[in-house]
XYZ file of C-alpha atoms in Angstrom:
595
model
C 31.854 5.639 20.394
C 33.303 2.329 19.251
C 36.441 1.898 17.189
C 34.364 0.912 14.139
C 32.318 4.084 14.431
C 35.496 6.165 14.565
C 36.698 4.578 11.329
C 33.339 5.128 9.629
C 33.292 8.786 10.663
C 36.866 9.322 9.509
C 36.134 7.838 6.070
C 32.945 9.886 5.778
C 34.825 13.101 6.578
C 37.262 12.307 3.768
C 34.302 11.945 1.383
C 32.970 15.335 2.462
C 36.300 17.004 1.777
C 36.512 15.417 -1.671
C 33.000 16.584 -2.491
C 33.682 20.201 -1.515
C 36.190 20.459 -4.365
C 33.345 20.011 -6.836
C 31.800 23.393 -6.030
C 34.749 25.226 -7.555
C 35.484 22.910 -10.484
C 34.210 23.501 -14.018
C 34.883 21.227 -17.030
C 36.812 18.940 -14.701
C 35.705 15.570 -13.395
C 38.848 14.794 -11.404
C 37.144 15.671 -8.118
C 34.349 13.178 -8.889
C 36.848 10.390 -9.534
C 38.507 11.165 -6.212
C 35.146 11.258 -4.439
C 34.120 7.903 -5.925
C 37.384 6.345 -4.758
C 36.929 7.743 -1.236
C 33.264 6.741 -1.185
C 34.139 3.185 -2.204
C 36.651 3.032 0.641
C 33.995 4.386 3.005
C 31.479 1.740 1.874
C 33.939 -1.052 2.609
C 34.359 0.244 6.151
C 30.611 0.768 6.506
C 29.935 -2.792 5.388
C 32.054 -4.163 8.236
C 29.971 -2.087 10.628
C 26.569 -3.016 9.136
C 27.093 -6.784 9.167
C 26.889 -6.616 12.964
C 23.528 -4.806 12.861
C 20.211 -6.619 13.147
C 18.530 -6.715 9.728
C 15.178 -5.784 11.295
C 16.458 -2.359 12.334
C 14.273 0.309 10.731
C 17.180 2.753 10.423
C 18.922 0.220 8.190
C 16.372 1.005 5.480
C 17.340 4.680 5.694
C 20.988 3.703 5.237
C 20.108 1.753 2.086
C 18.070 4.692 0.811
C 20.888 7.186 1.394
C 23.429 4.953 -0.340
C 21.086 4.509 -3.316
C 20.449 8.249 -3.567
C 24.187 8.938 -3.451
C 24.739 6.571 -6.382
C 21.946 8.274 -8.352
C 23.435 11.719 -7.730
C 26.923 10.530 -8.734
C 25.481 9.204 -11.987
C 23.800 12.482 -12.918
C 26.669 14.624 -11.707
C 28.867 12.658 -14.094
C 26.357 13.281 -16.904
C 26.427 16.982 -16.070
C 30.228 17.116 -16.305
C 30.215 15.170 -19.576
C 27.631 17.547 -21.054
C 29.653 20.560 -19.895
C 32.765 19.232 -21.630
C 30.851 18.287 -24.781
C 28.960 21.600 -25.094
C 31.810 23.728 -23.668
C 29.368 25.516 -21.392
C 29.022 25.548 -17.615
C 25.748 24.087 -16.317
C 26.061 25.599 -12.858
C 22.477 24.946 -11.751
C 22.687 21.199 -12.458
C 26.091 20.900 -10.803
C 24.832 22.776 -7.737
C 21.666 20.662 -7.565
C 23.399 17.296 -7.516
C 26.288 18.426 -5.301
C 23.836 19.758 -2.704
C 21.876 16.524 -2.770
C 25.061 14.515 -2.387
C 26.244 16.572 0.564
C 22.850 16.392 2.283
C 22.685 12.631 1.780
C 26.109 12.176 3.353
C 24.932 14.116 6.394
C 21.724 12.091 6.589
C 23.675 8.864 6.182
C 25.788 9.726 9.201
C 22.698 10.424 11.322
C 21.299 6.997 10.332
C 24.573 5.291 11.241
C 24.601 7.094 14.586
C 21.056 5.889 15.235
C 22.074 2.301 14.509
C 24.950 2.516 16.974
C 22.700 3.531 19.867
C 21.728 1.040 22.501
C 18.218 -0.378 22.569
C 17.134 1.677 25.579
C 18.166 4.863 23.764
C 16.020 3.971 20.745
C 12.715 3.669 22.615
C 11.923 7.363 22.434
C 12.425 7.390 18.674
C 10.150 4.386 18.169
C 7.347 5.891 20.221
C 7.364 9.218 18.402
C 7.866 7.723 14.951
C 4.867 7.962 12.641
C 3.731 4.499 11.601
C 2.306 3.533 8.244
C -1.373 2.856 7.632
C -0.697 -0.829 7.015
C 1.349 -1.363 10.191
C -1.165 0.495 12.347
C -4.136 -1.336 10.856
C -2.484 -4.697 11.464
C -1.645 -3.788 15.033
C -5.158 -2.506 15.794
C -6.772 -5.650 14.383
C -4.367 -7.778 16.394
C -5.116 -5.831 19.578
C -8.880 -5.950 19.178
C -9.004 -9.631 18.245
C -9.165 -10.972 21.845
C -12.159 -8.733 22.571
C -14.204 -10.279 19.755
C -13.379 -13.925 20.593
C -15.229 -16.304 22.916
C -13.615 -18.693 25.366
C -16.521 -21.022 26.120
C -14.572 -24.220 25.545
C -12.276 -23.736 28.518
C -14.028 -24.102 31.880
C -10.961 -23.103 33.888
C -10.575 -19.994 31.776
C -14.203 -19.001 32.289
C -13.854 -19.477 36.047
C -10.700 -17.396 36.179
C -12.385 -14.631 34.221
C -15.338 -14.457 36.586
C -12.948 -13.874 39.473
C -11.038 -11.196 37.581
C -13.805 -9.153 35.973
C -12.417 -5.921 37.365
C -8.926 -6.613 36.011
C -10.431 -7.573 32.668
C -12.375 -4.314 32.485
C -9.281 -2.296 33.335
C -7.384 -4.077 30.596
C -10.211 -3.388 28.137
C -10.134 0.319 29.015
C -6.367 0.460 28.534
C -6.477 -1.306 25.160
C -9.453 0.732 23.928
C -7.568 3.931 24.763
C -4.480 2.720 22.895
C -6.585 1.694 19.913
C -8.347 5.067 19.932
C -4.979 6.839 19.632
C -3.929 4.603 16.754
C -7.307 4.913 15.050
C -6.829 8.689 15.046
C -3.545 8.227 13.168
C -5.187 5.747 10.770
C -7.915 8.296 10.049
C -5.207 10.874 9.387
C -3.555 8.546 6.864
C -6.939 7.849 5.268
C -7.777 11.525 4.876
C -4.311 12.186 3.441
C -5.019 9.487 0.874
C -8.530 10.866 0.283
C -7.031 14.256 -0.621
C -5.411 12.751 -3.716
C -7.876 9.914 -4.397
C -10.170 9.886 -7.409
C -13.127 12.203 -7.014
C -15.593 9.301 -6.986
C -13.805 7.698 -4.004
C -13.404 10.733 -1.751
C -16.922 10.753 -0.321
C -16.841 7.047 0.522
C -13.436 7.364 2.206
C -14.721 10.213 4.338
C -17.866 8.284 5.309
C -15.924 5.120 6.179
C -13.482 7.143 8.283
C -16.369 8.646 10.230
C -17.839 5.180 10.765
C -14.549 3.828 12.126
C -14.168 6.782 14.472
C -17.781 6.497 15.654
C -17.478 2.752 16.332
C -14.167 3.268 18.131
C -15.672 5.908 20.420
C -18.692 3.667 21.078
C -16.478 0.743 22.087
C -14.254 2.904 24.269
C -17.321 4.355 25.999
C -18.741 0.874 26.591
C -15.441 -0.262 28.128
C -15.320 2.762 30.430
C -18.879 2.069 31.550
C -17.631 -1.073 33.305
C -15.691 0.911 35.898
C -18.123 3.803 36.231
C -21.278 1.672 36.510
C -20.311 -1.978 37.141
C -23.933 -3.044 37.625
C -24.875 -1.886 34.131
C -21.805 -3.342 32.447
C -22.588 -6.006 29.836
C -19.693 -7.975 28.383
C -21.762 -9.056 25.387
C -22.456 -5.439 24.479
C -18.735 -4.770 24.689
C -18.091 -7.659 22.314
C -20.729 -6.423 19.895
C -19.194 -2.957 19.756
C -15.680 -4.392 19.404
C -16.895 -6.553 16.511
C -18.560 -3.530 14.922
C -15.274 -1.623 15.119
C -13.405 -4.588 13.653
C -15.851 -4.797 10.742
C -15.635 -1.049 10.143
C -11.839 -1.279 10.022
C -11.975 -4.139 7.529
C -14.416 -2.223 5.334
C -12.149 0.825 5.402
C -9.130 -1.300 4.529
C -11.024 -3.042 1.713
C -12.140 0.199 0.139
C -8.695 1.790 0.386
C -7.205 -1.269 -1.328
C -9.683 -0.960 -4.194
C -9.384 2.830 -4.437
C -5.605 2.483 -4.427
C -5.677 0.129 -7.407
C -7.874 2.530 -9.351
C -5.503 5.343 -8.449
C -2.515 3.338 -9.719
C -4.086 3.076 -13.174
C -4.880 6.795 -13.197
C -1.471 7.848 -11.869
C 0.546 5.763 -14.339
C -1.677 6.997 -17.160
C -1.192 10.639 -16.137
C 2.578 10.256 -16.233
C 2.126 10.011 -19.994
C -0.446 12.801 -20.186
C 1.651 15.261 -18.175
C 5.159 14.326 -19.264
C 7.920 16.934 -18.995
C 8.315 16.928 -22.769
C 4.633 17.781 -23.288
C 4.805 20.442 -20.590
C 7.760 22.062 -22.351
C 5.905 22.110 -25.688
C 2.778 23.581 -24.097
C 4.843 26.167 -22.255
C 6.393 27.341 -25.515
C 2.952 27.532 -27.108
C 0.983 29.114 -24.258
C 3.525 31.252 -22.472
C 4.251 31.386 -18.732
C 1.268 33.609 -17.830
C -1.396 31.573 -19.600
C -4.078 30.215 -17.172
C -4.126 26.945 -19.107
C -0.501 26.386 -18.171
C -1.315 26.876 -14.495
C -3.988 24.179 -14.693
C -1.632 21.718 -16.373
C 1.114 22.365 -13.818
C -1.456 21.890 -11.042
C -2.435 18.520 -12.552
C 1.243 17.579 -12.712
C 1.654 18.430 -9.015
C -1.454 16.439 -8.083
C -0.070 13.417 -9.887
C 3.183 13.690 -7.939
C 1.160 13.822 -4.713
C -0.696 10.701 -5.823
C 2.625 9.050 -6.573
C 3.745 9.744 -3.018
C 0.634 8.160 -1.501
C 0.890 5.106 -3.753
C 4.570 4.797 -2.892
C 3.891 4.898 0.849
C 1.541 1.927 0.542
C 3.862 0.155 -1.893
C 6.764 0.316 0.568
C 4.565 -1.305 3.219
C 3.652 -4.163 0.882
C 7.068 -4.616 -0.758
C 8.127 -8.298 -0.635
C 11.750 -7.442 0.146
C 13.974 -4.528 1.107
C 15.389 -4.170 -2.390
C 12.031 -3.298 -3.934
C 11.047 -1.224 -0.916
C 14.278 0.771 -1.202
C 13.716 1.208 -4.943
C 10.283 2.742 -4.326
C 11.617 4.975 -1.550
C 14.469 6.061 -3.803
C 11.980 7.095 -6.492
C 9.923 9.050 -3.965
C 13.048 10.786 -2.650
C 14.051 11.770 -6.187
C 10.549 13.046 -6.966
C 10.656 15.139 -3.809
C 14.013 16.648 -4.790
C 12.891 17.345 -8.358
C 9.460 18.688 -7.442
C 10.692 22.153 -6.512
C 13.002 22.698 -9.484
C 11.851 20.734 -12.524
C 8.952 23.026 -13.523
C 10.951 26.279 -13.020
C 13.760 24.779 -15.121
C 11.413 24.712 -18.123
C 11.515 28.522 -18.200
C 15.320 28.592 -18.402
C 17.099 29.839 -21.512
C 20.566 29.140 -22.882
C 22.561 26.740 -20.702
C 19.518 26.521 -18.441
C 17.857 24.387 -21.104
C 20.626 21.818 -20.679
C 19.872 21.857 -16.959
C 16.205 21.222 -17.768
C 17.125 18.318 -20.050
C 19.232 16.700 -17.327
C 16.391 16.974 -14.820
C 13.950 15.596 -17.382
C 16.215 12.614 -18.023
C 16.459 12.021 -14.282
C 12.686 12.330 -13.841
C 11.877 9.932 -16.696
C 14.231 7.303 -15.311
C 12.655 7.525 -11.854
C 9.159 7.281 -13.360
C 10.221 4.154 -15.226
C 11.690 2.603 -12.067
C 8.640 3.541 -10.019
C 6.258 2.084 -12.583
C 8.222 -1.172 -12.760
C 8.308 -1.499 -8.968
C 4.572 -0.855 -8.571
C 3.660 -3.327 -11.313
C 5.919 -5.927 -9.712
C 4.398 -5.463 -6.258
C 0.775 -5.452 -7.458
C -1.096 -8.741 -7.178
C -1.906 -10.014 -10.678
C -5.419 -11.224 -9.962
C -6.577 -8.123 -8.115
C -4.921 -5.799 -10.619
C -6.748 -7.598 -13.431
C -10.080 -7.556 -11.610
C -9.705 -3.820 -11.060
C -9.195 -3.269 -14.784
C -12.233 -5.454 -15.463
C -14.326 -3.188 -13.219
C -12.979 -0.083 -14.939
C -13.660 -1.545 -18.384
C -17.203 -2.411 -17.338
C -17.833 1.136 -16.158
C -16.389 2.684 -19.313
C -18.557 0.415 -21.475
C -21.706 1.376 -19.569
C -20.906 5.062 -19.951
C -20.190 4.717 -23.671
C -23.358 2.748 -24.334
C -25.267 5.735 -22.975
C -23.060 8.429 -24.463
C -20.350 7.327 -26.907
C -16.965 8.992 -26.417
C -13.962 7.681 -28.335
C -11.537 9.584 -26.080
C -12.703 7.697 -22.999
C -12.336 4.396 -24.870
C -8.822 5.424 -25.855
C -8.132 6.039 -22.179
C -9.268 2.561 -21.141
C -7.083 1.094 -23.896
C -4.093 2.886 -22.379
C -5.002 1.405 -19.001
C -5.145 -1.980 -20.694
C -1.593 -1.386 -21.889
C -0.588 -0.843 -18.261
C -2.095 -4.234 -17.373
C -0.262 -5.755 -20.337
C 3.040 -4.296 -19.097
C 2.306 -5.790 -15.680
C 2.167 -9.305 -17.129
C 5.214 -8.746 -19.327
C 7.417 -8.454 -16.246
C 9.369 -11.722 -15.764
C 8.031 -12.352 -12.259
C 4.429 -11.987 -13.466
C 5.018 -14.111 -16.553
C 5.800 -16.957 -14.176
C 2.316 -16.526 -12.704
C 0.781 -16.955 -16.167
C 2.882 -19.994 -17.020
C 2.068 -21.754 -13.752
C -1.695 -21.618 -14.194
C -2.839 -23.744 -17.109
C -4.398 -21.765 -19.939
C -3.586 -18.351 -18.455
C -0.810 -17.631 -20.926
C -3.067 -18.399 -23.895
C -5.807 -16.213 -22.416
C -3.304 -13.402 -21.958
C -2.137 -13.636 -25.585
C -5.748 -13.457 -26.789
C -6.307 -10.477 -24.511
C -3.294 -8.707 -26.066
C -4.615 -9.418 -29.570
C -8.029 -7.995 -28.698
C -6.391 -4.977 -27.085
C -4.589 -4.276 -30.366
C -7.807 -4.758 -32.339
C -9.657 -2.317 -30.095
C -6.865 0.191 -30.604
C -7.057 -0.303 -34.369
C -10.819 0.082 -34.569
C -10.656 3.286 -32.529
C -8.278 4.786 -35.076
C -10.891 4.198 -37.791
C -13.941 4.803 -35.592
C -15.119 7.689 -37.779
C -15.807 5.206 -40.567
C -17.243 2.470 -38.332
C -20.597 2.199 -36.613
C -20.267 2.892 -32.889
C -22.120 -0.330 -32.072
C -19.367 -2.313 -33.766
C -16.768 -0.458 -31.704
C -18.625 -1.232 -28.472
C -19.010 -4.858 -29.537
C -15.256 -5.123 -30.040
C -14.675 -3.849 -26.507
C -17.183 -6.361 -25.161
C -15.150 -9.130 -26.783
C -12.106 -7.682 -25.021
C -14.046 -7.880 -21.770
C -14.916 -11.537 -22.354
C -11.251 -12.358 -22.995
C -10.356 -10.536 -19.805
C -13.002 -12.567 -17.986
C -11.330 -15.798 -19.120
C -7.965 -14.506 -17.961
C -9.377 -13.745 -14.509
C -10.896 -17.212 -14.244
C -7.530 -18.704 -15.119
C -5.738 -16.614 -12.504
C -8.061 -17.792 -9.732
C -7.103 -21.322 -8.724
C -10.240 -22.458 -6.905
C -12.889 -20.175 -8.379
C -15.033 -21.236 -11.326
C -17.208 -18.166 -11.676
C -16.208 -14.513 -11.836
C -18.893 -13.383 -9.411
C -17.509 -15.727 -6.763
C -14.315 -13.687 -6.640
C -16.171 -11.089 -4.632
C -18.331 -13.326 -2.414
C -17.755 -16.526 -0.466
C -19.843 -19.454 -1.584
C -20.854 -20.432 1.935
C -22.513 -18.270 4.541
C -20.379 -19.697 7.326
C -17.143 -18.626 5.672
C -18.597 -15.144 5.181
C -19.419 -14.843 8.870
C -15.986 -16.118 9.846
C -14.278 -13.603 7.550
C -15.994 -10.748 9.376
C -14.501 -11.850 12.670
C -17.803 -13.150 14.146
C -17.818 -16.663 15.531
C -20.884 -18.561 14.342
C -20.882 -21.176 17.089
C -21.868 -18.795 19.901
C -24.420 -16.132 20.569
C -23.131 -12.579 20.566
C -25.830 -11.707 23.096
C -24.959 -14.519 25.483
C -23.806 -13.387 28.920
C -22.378 -16.722 29.969
C -19.059 -16.254 28.162
C -16.371 -13.857 29.264
C -13.097 -12.979 27.610
C -9.513 -12.369 28.581
C -7.328 -10.175 26.369
C -4.193 -11.952 25.216
C -0.681 -10.603 24.633
C -0.922 -8.236 27.573
C 2.770 -7.549 27.569
C 2.996 -6.242 24.003
C 4.761 -2.905 23.835
C 5.809 -2.648 20.225
C 4.467 -3.176 16.733
C 6.778 -6.023 15.831
C 4.578 -8.965 16.971
C 1.592 -7.481 15.195
C 3.631 -6.879 12.097
C 4.720 -10.514 12.106
C 1.080 -11.538 12.363
C 0.279 -9.124 9.562
C 2.781 -10.821 7.286
C 1.016 -14.125 7.885
C -2.364 -12.521 7.373
C -1.500 -10.579 4.244
C 1.164 -12.491 2.397
C 0.512 -16.043 1.286
C 3.702 -16.158 -0.774
C 6.800 -14.141 -1.562
C 4.736 -12.137 -4.002
C 2.942 -9.446 -2.089
C -0.796 -9.164 -2.397
C -0.663 -5.406 -2.698
C -3.999 -3.649 -2.518
C -5.586 -7.015 -1.625
C -9.372 -7.179 -1.604
C -10.925 -8.744 1.443
C -13.545 -11.155 0.103
C -16.068 -10.445 2.855
C -19.069 -8.980 1.053
C -21.808 -7.129 2.892
C -20.132 -7.345 6.278
C -22.540 -4.975 7.965
C -25.610 -6.906 6.765
C -24.055 -10.185 7.840
C -23.261 -8.813 11.252
C -26.774 -7.454 11.783
C -28.284 -10.684 10.509
C -26.119 -12.739 12.806
C -26.856 -10.480 15.753
C -30.605 -10.811 15.181
C -30.620 -14.568 14.775
C -27.750 -15.621 17.011
C -29.998 -16.260 19.993
C -32.258 -18.562 18.007
C -29.205 -20.303 16.603
C -28.048 -21.154 20.081
C -31.510 -22.406 21.040
C -31.426 -24.649 17.961
C -28.095 -26.095 19.064
C -29.513 -26.738 22.526
C -32.603 -28.391 21.026
C -30.474 -30.737 18.897
C -28.473 -31.752 21.961
C -31.696 -32.288 23.920
C -33.173 -34.572 21.216
C -29.941 -36.569 21.101
C -29.933 -36.954 24.883
C -33.607 -38.023 24.889
C -32.931 -40.738 22.322
C -29.948 -41.901 24.338
C -31.995 -42.181 27.544
C -34.825 -43.931 25.719
C -32.453 -46.505 24.257
C -30.498 -47.041 27.478
C -32.848 -46.373 30.440
C -30.258 -47.576 32.914
C -27.900 -44.858 31.681
C-alpha cells in the first residue's frame, strides 16, 4: 500500500472515531462539528490521491456518490439535532438512521478507494463480472455485429484474402455470435426488468420484442455454427441476412424502450404528486392501518419507486456529464435508503412523528432533485413529441367517452413539459430556434386556458372543452415544428423522406444484393476485449451535442417491411445496375469501335 493510501486510511479512521461519538450524544451537536472538521481534512487528503487517478475509472463514480451521500446525511443529521434542541425531545430513530447511513457510506467509500488503488491486472476480474447497463450492452452488441452486416466488394485484395481464410472467418463468426448471445441474454434481462414496471399497454410489446431479439440471435448463432459442421451447406449471404435481422430486431427493441421510457417518465413524475407522503399521511389517519384501501395506495407508492429506479438507471447511462449522473445516482441511493422506513414512520406517534417529518423532508428534496435531473437530461424535441402522442390519445378517448379527470391528468403532464422548458439549459434551446419561444409562450397560455375551462366544465358544453384541447394540440404542433431544424411537417419526424435513407438507417446497404454470394466479409476489431471502444462509438452514435438525446427515437419506420422488401427486390436491383453498365459500355464501343 502506497504512502498516500496510508494517509487516506488514517484520516478515514479518524472520521469513524468522531462519528461513533454521535451514537451516545443527545441534544449535542459538538460531535458533528468535530466529524465535519475531520471529514474536511480527509477530503483534502483524498483529493491529492484522486488527482492521480484516470477520470475514466468506473470506481471513481462510486467515490463521488459516496461523498455526495455523506454530505446529504450530514445535512439531515444536523436538522435532526436542531429539531431535538428546539423541541426538547430526543428523535432517536432519525439520529440512528442517518448515523448508520453515514457509517456505511464511509465503509463503502474505503472499498471504492481500495479498488482504485489496484493495478490494472487486478481489476480485470471485477470488470468481467460487473453487470453492464442496457445502453452499454446494446451499443457494444451493435458495434460487434456491424462487420457481419457490411459488404466489402470495393476492395479486391480484401475479397481475395477472405476467400483464402473462409475457415478463420467462420471461426471468428462463431466466437462473436456466442459472445453476442451472452450479452443479448443480459439485455433481455434488463428489458424484462423494465417491462415489470412499464405501463400496462407497453408490457406485451416489450415481451414480444424481447422474444424476437432472442429468436433472431439464436438463428444467427445457429447459421454461424453451420459453417463448421457442414461447410458445403454454409452460405455467407444467409449469415448476413440473419445478422441484419438481429440488428434490426435490436434497433426496434431499443426504439420501443426509448418511447416507453418517455411515457413512463410522464407517469412517474405525475404519480409523485398523486402519492405524496403528505397525502399518504392524511389517508392513513382517515382509513386506519388495516384498511385494504391503504394497502393499495402503499403498493402504488412502491411501484412508483420501482419505476423511478428503472428511469434512473437509464438516465445515468445518458447523463451528459458525471455531475448529473452522480446527482441521479444520489437520488436513487436515497430512495433505496428511505424505501424501507418512510412508510412505517407514518404510523409513529409522539416524537416518531418528528422522525416521519424529517424523512418526508428528505424524500421531497430528493424527488425535486430527481425530477430536475431527468427533465434536464431529456431531449426537448422527443419529450415534446411524446406529450403530443399522449395528448392525441387522450383526445381520442374523450371524444368517445368524455372524462374530465383524464383531461385533468393530461394537463398535469403538460405542466411537466412546461417545467422542462423552464429549466435554463432548455430555455437556451427555445431561444436558439427562431419562433420556438413564441410558440412555447402560446402553448403555456393555452395550457392555462384548458385548466380554467376544466374547472368550469360543468357549465360548459363538452364539445367546447374538447375544442379547447385541440387548440392546445395545434399550438404544440407548432412548437414541435420549431424544435425540428430541418423538418417542415410533423409526420416527417417519424419517417425519412427518402427510401434510401430509410434502408441505410436499418443497417442494410442498398448498393449490393443481400443474396449475392460473390461478397465475403471479415469481422473488424478482432482484438476488442472491453466495452470501452464500443462505448466511445456509442457516444458518437447517440450524442450529437453536449445535451444528451435521452430516450432518443430512431427514425427508421417499418424496419421489418423495408428489410423484407429489400430482400425480395435486391437481386433485381443488382441486375438493373448491371444492365445500366452494359448499356453504357455498348454506347462506348459503338462510338469508339477501336476501343
